[in-house]
């Protein structure tokens, strides 16, 4: 898997190490930060070991093991957050975030608008597929939450961003849903600043410049888009790659600026394309870039099926570098 | 903490009466078409709201629900701002953003807002309790849950976690016999609601929810235990919803005899009599108190009705905290 | 409120009467059809009286009163449906559908794809605002469900359609989410065939022809769009109004056909515009109608805030005929 | 119905042994890297799966979970198709759509598919039970729920409704001491899991989940009651998860003594001894049976490994029923 090199530092660690580092550093910095979730207590350190070592270091007081009760413990975190703490909730898999739905989209999301109660929690949700994990361990459910006022939704695609954005999420005074790509956990390494590292929420990043078209993406698809762009470069097609990083709020300025410059847009995400976040991006472009567009706005996303388990089916389900390159060629030739 | 002076008892009565008057004026105004949206009458729930609320300290957290206007007022929300909320005015407790008692949170008063999705305040109150445990502060959180609310799954999740974590939480199970049109026996399988706590080895007890002193005694003791680190408990307060579920509901499904039974145990009337019989409070004292409270409530409603609506340009403000 | 006249029959009944009629007729026709939900048992007939009389007519066997346990009773309905029954679940308000989320988007939606278990239930969800009901009794949450493979999502806008589509939903062999506009329950009357009446799921309806632009909408906004179109006609702007009726599956054929003919599209719904269903429609048009578009694709929807309670705030939140007309004028002048 | 002949008992053993072998081959193949995704070992759960499943009639509904491979097989799913499912093959029970025991529903066998969102099968099984009540058919539905699953809210909602509606439902609470890495005492507040049923006035009992005859007796009696219209009940079967949560999990958090305690009570070994001591089954009979079963399982795995993957062009098929 290709690596990322947008941070200025030479130390290269994995996506998972980067996020564990952010958790550790924020817990060290602020005694109000705590983690809670299933199987994160004791020596175990959680299903993906993202919280490994925190219990030994910070105690059971700040590393709270929970029963399988996502709705209840997310609501509990809301109460802690209203009282000024900064809980970081680990969903064991992003797929189980639907179990906590009311606590997120109804209670936590609306509280500040209605009665000015700030809810500074972060939900870490290991999302994403491509790993033969089947329909209930492969979901990318960001669109549900991006539709909800009051939430922020982050989908980092590099080790540096996972650290910088998780740090920002923990410090943010609003409920933040942080979708990690577990596909990248151990497969992607990149440079990550060892010390305090903050990436602003809501800012996209141009991951690659290019004049011929703009590929707009986020999460694990960033790596596929970069691979596709590399391939296209060999064919004299210069594709800009814009990594949204945050899907709510959207960085409309950068999206529009890039598409106005290239005149062509290809939007890519691993989540179901139908009614996915890419639709909002396409609609935004269709509305704001009408006079700049030289081709239809194209989208690639998951099929409108559950994420299938078997490799040939999942490959058919999920966009990849090859399909991105094909769609880009098509746009370029328009 | 759990004993009361005669002065305090009279003050408790003042709050109960205020709660009653607030409700009466609200109901009559909505019936006249001067309300907005809907409202939920608290008639019959005065002893639960005030008796339970009286045990709270300012530093404790409270998470009342849609019939606990007494507890909201006791916690410091002014009646005029509450009425303004019912009327969608800019100076309402939610600045026109939510209706009736929904959304009446106020962190400066350690008050947790209520949302429709019942009983979502239960785990939130648990979290508030957990914040005390986290910071090793000797305070407690109190939440109210209806009989109907206790059939929702999150009730089970919350009680289980509260006991596991020995959280300083007190759950007041306000059993007012109905969840909307559905009587307790048709929504709950167990013979006595407080027994639900036994599934979590959580101490529980039943009190007469129309006897304010009994409610106070049980809840303040439960709060004291919670503050002392002895863990959570549940108090089932048996009472009756004397009017319909919401203003439009005539509650034809409630048998007359049931209402008559509870009418004879009206918590406000009963405590008034008790004060006369036991504390020697004189009828004229009571009359003066009631007159003053009625006036306060009438003025609060008038003030609310005279308050302006919010400016539509503010509609987007406050979705996010800075 | 303007009325609708697309059915050929002269008997005019309300939206609520039409849906009650569909329920009654389907229960009479098929003994496998049953209703369940909060407060629908006994003489009460539910919060909106949609099931009034059914208990007396069909007995408690087929009219099941439930506790406040949306997740549990929706899952229960799934089991009944797998066993061949056809439960019609009443959510007391659409806002509470989030409480049943797992049972819907995870279990019921995926079952046929994974193990060919058909789940022929319908959830009736009284949705919509504009009535000073506040953030938790005014929601239009169709976008969450339209993103989920395996579900069908219907948002009828007329009495005839509410009857015809509810009938089709009950007969459909898949989980169908049926969002009623409670705003229209008693305020909208229209002609409704008294006998069996079926409207196909997934077919839009041209509610008004017009050559200058296409207003694409559904639910209660249909009436606002028709009112706007009427007003525009007086200004010599002929707006076609396309009533989607179903948001999943989308009637892409009719959307594209109409927009290709007019060259201009305005999409309107009451739900939060951000990441709403309108985004998918706009993205579809941007992708498929590029060479036909004479103006940017415009969308009107709710603001990205909870639905506020107070009338001036809610009016600012929600699109209306005036704002639709203004956007259409703008498009026309492009 | 609840008594067994010696022939049946030997057959029960056959199924337990088959279950054990299925698991052993699965675990060793996954350890060799010949699996796909993950898998959950059923080692130690043979008596629960077979003992409970043995009480079912074909017309009853069953909703097993991720460790009940024995019950899935007993219900008629062929071992080769099950293995094919683990390996993502076209002829797997889910045609490559879901993993391991997930999604193994089959309406022709009145078998309800399991999904990850635990314990979502609980209310679905209740619904299946309700369909019998609706149609006045004298059948029951059985569902399995883990100790961890019993902390989720929908457990509470389901049990409450089951009792309210007197549904013919039997809940087997498979208490295998752990939910992933979390021991029962850290996820559940009540001292004995079966007491949770008391919050719904639901009859409940505990059985030794490693004693197949005891499991059978209790569950078949519960099913008979349910079919007879006497309502739902819960059977807590105490057993032990002998391997990690899933294949990658070494379960270092499980104390050795605990494993040793349960190893000495291995349900397969124990029942084998019982048959020798009580039914006079001869060692050579057992050897032959075990050899035949091992062969059957080996062949099933080989058949699965030789089966083709699904055609990617079929990926969209079947999202909707016609
Ligand atoms: C999750 C959810 N489902 C449905 C409702 C609709 N609803 C509002 S109050 C109510 C009954 C509540 O009964 P109970 O908890 O006993 O409180 P009471 O109104 O009797 O005080 C219902 C069903 C809701 N608010 N939340
Ligand atoms: C709602 C939900 N949250 C989390 C998980 C992840 N998970 C899978 S199995 C499991 C533990 C289940 O424990 P238990 O119910 O005791 O069953 P066991 O695995 O011990 O047989 C967890 C936490 C899940 N499947 N569903
Ligand atoms: Mg009640
Ligand atoms: Mg377990």
PDB file of C-alpha atoms in Angstrom, chain A residues 80 125 149 154 175 182 200 231 264 270 307 331:
ATOM      1  CA  UNK A  80     -19.720  13.089  31.639  1.00  0.00           C
ATOM      2  CA  UNK A 125     -15.228   4.134  15.348  1.00  0.00           C
ATOM      3  CA  UNK A 149     -26.801  19.086  12.679  1.00  0.00           C
ATOM      4  CA  UNK A 154     -13.959  13.040  10.531  1.00  0.00           C
ATOM      5  CA  UNK A 175     -19.596  15.688  19.722  1.00  0.00           C
ATOM      6  CA  UNK A 182      -9.145  -0.210  10.237  1.00  0.00           C
ATOM      7  CA  UNK A 200      -7.804  21.577  12.021  1.00  0.00           C
ATOM      8  CA  UNK A 231      -0.649   5.720 -12.739  1.00  0.00           C
ATOM      9  CA  UNK A 264     -13.652  18.167 -13.797  1.00  0.00           C
ATOM     10  CA  UNK A 270     -15.803   3.402   0.053  1.00  0.00           C
ATOM     11  CA  UNK A 307     -20.705  -5.198   2.161  1.00  0.00           C
ATOM     12  CA  UNK A 331     -13.427  12.250 -17.514  1.00  0.00           C
TER      13      UNK A 331
END
